[in-house]
Amino acid sequence: MGERIDAIILAGGRATRMGGQDKGLIPLAGRPMIAHVLDAIRPQVSTVAISANRSLDAYAALGCPVLPDEQTDFPGPLAGMAAGLAWCPGDYLLTLPCDGPQVPAVLAERLLAAIGDGAVAVAHDGTRLQPVHALLRRDTLGSLQAFLADGGRKIDRWYATLDQRVADLSDARSSFRNVNTPEQRAEMEAQLLAAQTDNDDD
C-alpha cells in the first residue's frame, strides 16, 4: 500500500496551568518535554513538524519544520492541525500533543489500521477518546479551514462533521497521561528517570 504518514506535534497553546511557560520546552528528565515526544514518534512516521506560536528558534533547533498558526489569537489545537494539513507531504497527518511524553509505540500503526476509508481515526484509551491523538486524511484540510472560518474551535464538533473511526489503544492507556501542572511534571519526571535507571541497569 505504501501509505505515507507524517506527524505534527501540537505545541502552540498558552499553557496557562503551567504558569504560561512554553510547555514543550519545559525540562523533563534533563531534556525539553517535546524531545521525548519526538523520540517516540519519529520511528513511526516519515517526517515530523512542530506547531508553535513562540520560541520558534528553540523548536527549529530540534531539527523539525516549525509551523505557526495562521490565526494570531491562540485559537487552539485545530489551528495547529490546519497548519499541519497544509504542510503535510504525505497521505495522512498524525497529530499528537507536546505534553504527552509517553507516546504509544503502536500509535501510528493502530490509527492507520482503524481509519479504513474514513476521514479521521481517533485513539481511545479504553475509558475515553483522546481527540488530539488522531490520524487525518490530508484532504480534510478544506473542511477544517471552513470550520475555523465559521468560528469553530472544538475538536469534537469538527470530527462530528467527518467520517470518524476509533482506534483501540486500551492496552496503552498509561501512555496518554498529559503534563498540565507542576505536580504532574514532577510525577512524570520521576517515572522517566526511573525508566532510564532501569535501562542503564540492563
Tab-separated table of C-alpha atoms in Angstrom:
chain	number	residue	atom	x	y	z
A	1	MET	CA	0.000	0.000	0.000
A	2	GLY	CA	2.808	2.412	0.837
A	3	GLU	CA	0.603	4.975	2.553
A	4	ARG	CA	2.748	7.757	3.945
A	5	ILE	CA	2.127	9.201	7.394
A	6	ASP	CA	3.630	12.474	8.568
A	7	ALA	CA	3.143	13.916	12.040
A	8	ILE	CA	2.689	17.240	13.751
A	9	ILE	CA	3.317	17.801	17.435
A	10	LEU	CA	0.968	20.471	18.776
A	11	ALA	CA	2.891	22.957	20.924
A	12	GLY	CA	1.076	26.167	20.111
A	13	GLY	CA	-1.025	26.721	23.242
A	14	ARG	CA	-0.750	29.188	26.099
A	15	ALA	CA	-0.115	26.562	28.826
A	16	THR	CA	-1.928	28.637	31.448
A	17	ARG	CA	-1.853	25.839	34.022
A	18	MET	CA	1.933	25.747	33.773
A	19	GLY	CA	2.287	29.444	34.501
A	20	GLY	CA	2.300	30.400	30.836
A	21	GLN	CA	5.609	28.645	30.176
A	22	ASP	CA	6.189	27.245	26.706
A	23	LYS	CA	5.125	23.750	27.669
A	24	GLY	CA	7.023	21.823	25.037
A	25	LEU	CA	10.305	23.345	26.214
A	26	ILE	CA	9.808	22.677	29.936
A	27	PRO	CA	12.682	20.474	31.144
A	28	LEU	CA	11.702	16.888	31.843
A	29	ALA	CA	14.347	14.357	32.899
A	30	GLY	CA	17.060	16.651	31.584
A	31	ARG	CA	15.526	17.383	28.171
A	32	PRO	CA	12.722	19.533	26.762
A	33	MET	CA	9.398	17.742	27.135
A	34	ILE	CA	8.806	17.774	23.375
A	35	ALA	CA	12.109	15.933	22.800
A	36	HIS	CA	10.604	12.852	24.455
A	37	VAL	CA	7.604	13.065	22.116
A	38	LEU	CA	9.891	13.459	19.102
A	39	ASP	CA	11.951	10.411	20.031
A	40	ALA	CA	8.811	8.304	20.337
A	41	ILE	CA	7.025	9.378	17.150
A	42	ARG	CA	9.916	9.717	14.680
A	43	PRO	CA	10.300	5.949	14.124
A	44	GLN	CA	6.573	5.669	13.370
A	45	VAL	CA	6.252	8.287	10.606
A	46	SER	CA	8.077	9.772	7.611
A	47	THR	CA	8.628	13.314	8.869
A	48	VAL	CA	7.616	15.385	11.908
A	49	ALA	CA	6.711	19.069	12.134
A	50	ILE	CA	6.011	21.177	15.216
A	51	SER	CA	3.059	23.533	15.607
A	52	ALA	CA	4.271	26.509	17.672
A	53	ASN	CA	3.492	30.191	18.097
A	54	ARG	CA	6.503	31.270	20.159
A	55	SER	CA	10.076	30.106	20.864
A	56	LEU	CA	10.271	29.294	17.164
A	57	ASP	CA	14.082	29.186	17.063
A	58	ALA	CA	14.229	26.802	20.027
A	59	TYR	CA	11.802	24.428	18.339
A	60	ALA	CA	13.593	24.701	14.992
A	61	ALA	CA	16.816	23.676	16.757
A	62	LEU	CA	15.213	20.253	17.279
A	63	GLY	CA	15.506	19.648	13.534
A	64	CYS	CA	11.857	19.880	12.501
A	65	PRO	CA	9.839	22.310	10.398
A	66	VAL	CA	8.058	24.769	12.720
A	67	LEU	CA	4.562	25.840	11.670
A	68	PRO	CA	2.894	28.852	13.343
A	69	ASP	CA	-0.896	29.197	13.265
A	70	GLU	CA	-2.357	31.392	10.552
A	71	GLN	CA	-4.542	32.968	13.253
A	72	THR	CA	-2.764	35.079	15.875
A	73	ASP	CA	-5.104	34.663	18.853
A	74	PHE	CA	-4.123	31.144	20.025
A	75	PRO	CA	-7.319	29.596	18.620
A	76	GLY	CA	-6.442	26.118	19.884
A	77	PRO	CA	-5.260	22.799	18.516
A	78	LEU	CA	-7.456	22.860	15.414
A	79	ALA	CA	-5.407	25.768	14.058
A	80	GLY	CA	-2.259	23.708	14.525
A	81	MET	CA	-3.911	20.798	12.762
A	82	ALA	CA	-4.823	23.093	9.860
A	83	ALA	CA	-1.228	24.284	9.563
A	84	GLY	CA	-0.107	20.673	9.643
A	85	LEU	CA	-2.535	19.556	6.945
A	86	ALA	CA	-1.459	22.450	4.712
A	87	TRP	CA	2.179	21.364	5.133
A	88	CYS	CA	1.655	17.584	5.100
A	89	PRO	CA	3.608	15.960	2.243
A	90	GLY	CA	2.057	12.513	2.762
A	91	ASP	CA	-1.341	10.845	2.599
A	92	TYR	CA	-2.120	11.189	6.307
A	93	LEU	CA	-1.288	13.559	9.144
A	94	LEU	CA	-0.859	12.133	12.630
A	95	THR	CA	-1.444	14.691	15.381
A	96	LEU	CA	-0.314	14.493	18.983
A	97	PRO	CA	0.317	16.922	21.868
A	98	CYS	CA	3.668	18.140	23.158
A	99	ASP	CA	2.664	17.433	26.773
A	100	GLY	CA	2.236	13.656	26.460
A	101	PRO	CA	5.812	12.355	26.525
A	102	GLN	CA	4.900	8.664	26.797
A	103	VAL	CA	3.699	8.035	23.254
A	104	PRO	CA	2.430	4.519	22.451
A	105	ALA	CA	4.896	2.722	20.188
A	106	VAL	CA	1.974	1.421	18.105
A	107	LEU	CA	0.103	4.749	17.794
A	108	ALA	CA	0.569	5.277	14.054
A	109	GLU	CA	0.049	1.593	13.277
A	110	ARG	CA	-3.238	1.375	15.198
A	111	LEU	CA	-4.604	4.647	13.819
A	112	LEU	CA	-3.823	3.633	10.242
A	113	ALA	CA	-5.443	0.232	10.748
A	114	ALA	CA	-8.569	1.907	12.141
A	115	ILE	CA	-9.096	4.673	9.603
A	116	GLY	CA	-10.058	2.424	6.663
A	117	ASP	CA	-11.941	4.628	4.213
A	118	GLY	CA	-12.856	7.125	6.931
A	119	ALA	CA	-11.618	10.702	7.222
A	120	VAL	CA	-10.208	10.604	10.747
A	121	ALA	CA	-9.226	7.947	13.261
A	122	VAL	CA	-9.076	8.883	16.941
A	123	ALA	CA	-7.293	6.990	19.705
A	124	HIS	CA	-9.391	5.518	22.518
A	125	ASP	CA	-7.590	4.657	25.760
A	126	GLY	CA	-10.246	2.238	26.958
A	127	THR	CA	-12.005	4.896	29.008
A	128	ARG	CA	-12.385	7.835	26.677
A	129	LEU	CA	-11.369	9.239	23.328
A	130	GLN	CA	-8.069	11.082	23.068
A	131	PRO	CA	-9.038	13.535	20.313
A	132	VAL	CA	-5.626	15.169	19.880
A	133	HIS	CA	-4.102	11.736	19.175
A	134	ALA	CA	-5.557	11.341	15.724
A	135	LEU	CA	-4.876	10.445	12.112
A	136	LEU	CA	-6.347	12.723	9.470
A	137	ARG	CA	-6.565	12.319	5.745
A	138	ARG	CA	-4.760	15.202	4.084
A	139	ASP	CA	-7.868	16.069	2.065
A	140	THR	CA	-9.749	17.065	5.234
A	141	LEU	CA	-7.947	20.438	5.111
A	142	GLY	CA	-10.738	22.229	3.240
A	143	SER	CA	-13.328	21.038	5.744
A	144	LEU	CA	-11.197	22.212	8.657
A	145	GLN	CA	-10.462	25.600	7.115
A	146	ALA	CA	-14.186	26.162	6.562
A	147	PHE	CA	-14.947	25.081	10.139
A	148	LEU	CA	-12.364	27.522	11.553
A	149	ALA	CA	-13.540	30.341	9.286
A	150	ASP	CA	-17.037	29.816	10.653
A	151	GLY	CA	-15.761	30.325	14.196
A	152	GLY	CA	-15.438	26.654	15.119
A	153	ARG	CA	-12.878	25.789	17.805
A	154	LYS	CA	-13.948	22.453	19.338
A	155	ILE	CA	-12.208	19.357	18.006
A	156	ASP	CA	-15.117	17.021	18.705
A	157	ARG	CA	-17.535	19.276	16.833
A	158	TRP	CA	-15.342	19.247	13.754
A	159	TYR	CA	-14.850	15.477	13.976
A	160	ALA	CA	-18.640	15.109	14.138
A	161	THR	CA	-18.802	16.513	10.587
A	162	LEU	CA	-16.414	13.813	9.334
A	163	ASP	CA	-16.481	10.040	8.889
A	164	GLN	CA	-14.801	9.283	12.221
A	165	ARG	CA	-13.278	5.936	13.197
A	166	VAL	CA	-11.880	4.825	16.551
A	167	ALA	CA	-8.561	3.081	17.246
A	168	ASP	CA	-8.414	0.821	20.298
A	169	LEU	CA	-5.352	1.691	22.399
A	170	SER	CA	-6.737	0.484	25.704
A	171	ASP	CA	-3.612	-1.616	26.211
A	172	ALA	CA	-1.544	1.602	26.174
A	173	ARG	CA	-3.802	3.623	28.437
A	174	SER	CA	-0.979	4.855	30.687
A	175	SER	CA	0.755	6.388	27.664
A	176	PHE	CA	-1.910	9.079	27.355
A	177	ARG	CA	-1.084	10.921	30.568
A	178	ASN	CA	-0.536	14.620	29.979
A	179	VAL	CA	1.626	17.060	31.887
A	180	ASN	CA	-0.629	20.014	32.672
A	181	THR	CA	0.507	21.069	36.150
A	182	PRO	CA	3.818	21.325	38.042
A	183	GLU	CA	2.715	18.341	40.137
A	184	GLN	CA	2.126	16.200	37.059
A	185	ARG	CA	5.502	17.289	35.702
A	186	ALA	CA	7.250	16.124	38.873
A	187	GLU	CA	5.422	12.782	38.765
A	188	MET	CA	6.242	12.234	35.079
A	189	GLU	CA	9.882	13.194	35.605
A	190	ALA	CA	10.208	10.633	38.395
A	191	GLN	CA	8.770	7.948	36.111
A	192	LEU	CA	11.069	8.813	33.214
A	193	LEU	CA	14.157	8.924	35.417
A	194	ALA	CA	13.227	5.574	36.944
A	195	ALA	CA	12.827	4.095	33.462
A	196	GLN	CA	16.216	5.479	32.449
A	197	THR	CA	17.796	3.903	35.519
A	198	ASP	CA	16.196	0.554	34.698
A	199	ASN	CA	17.530	0.748	31.128
A	200	ASP	CA	21.019	1.611	32.359
A	201	ASP	CA	20.958	-1.418	34.663
A	202	ASP	CA	20.012	-3.819	31.871
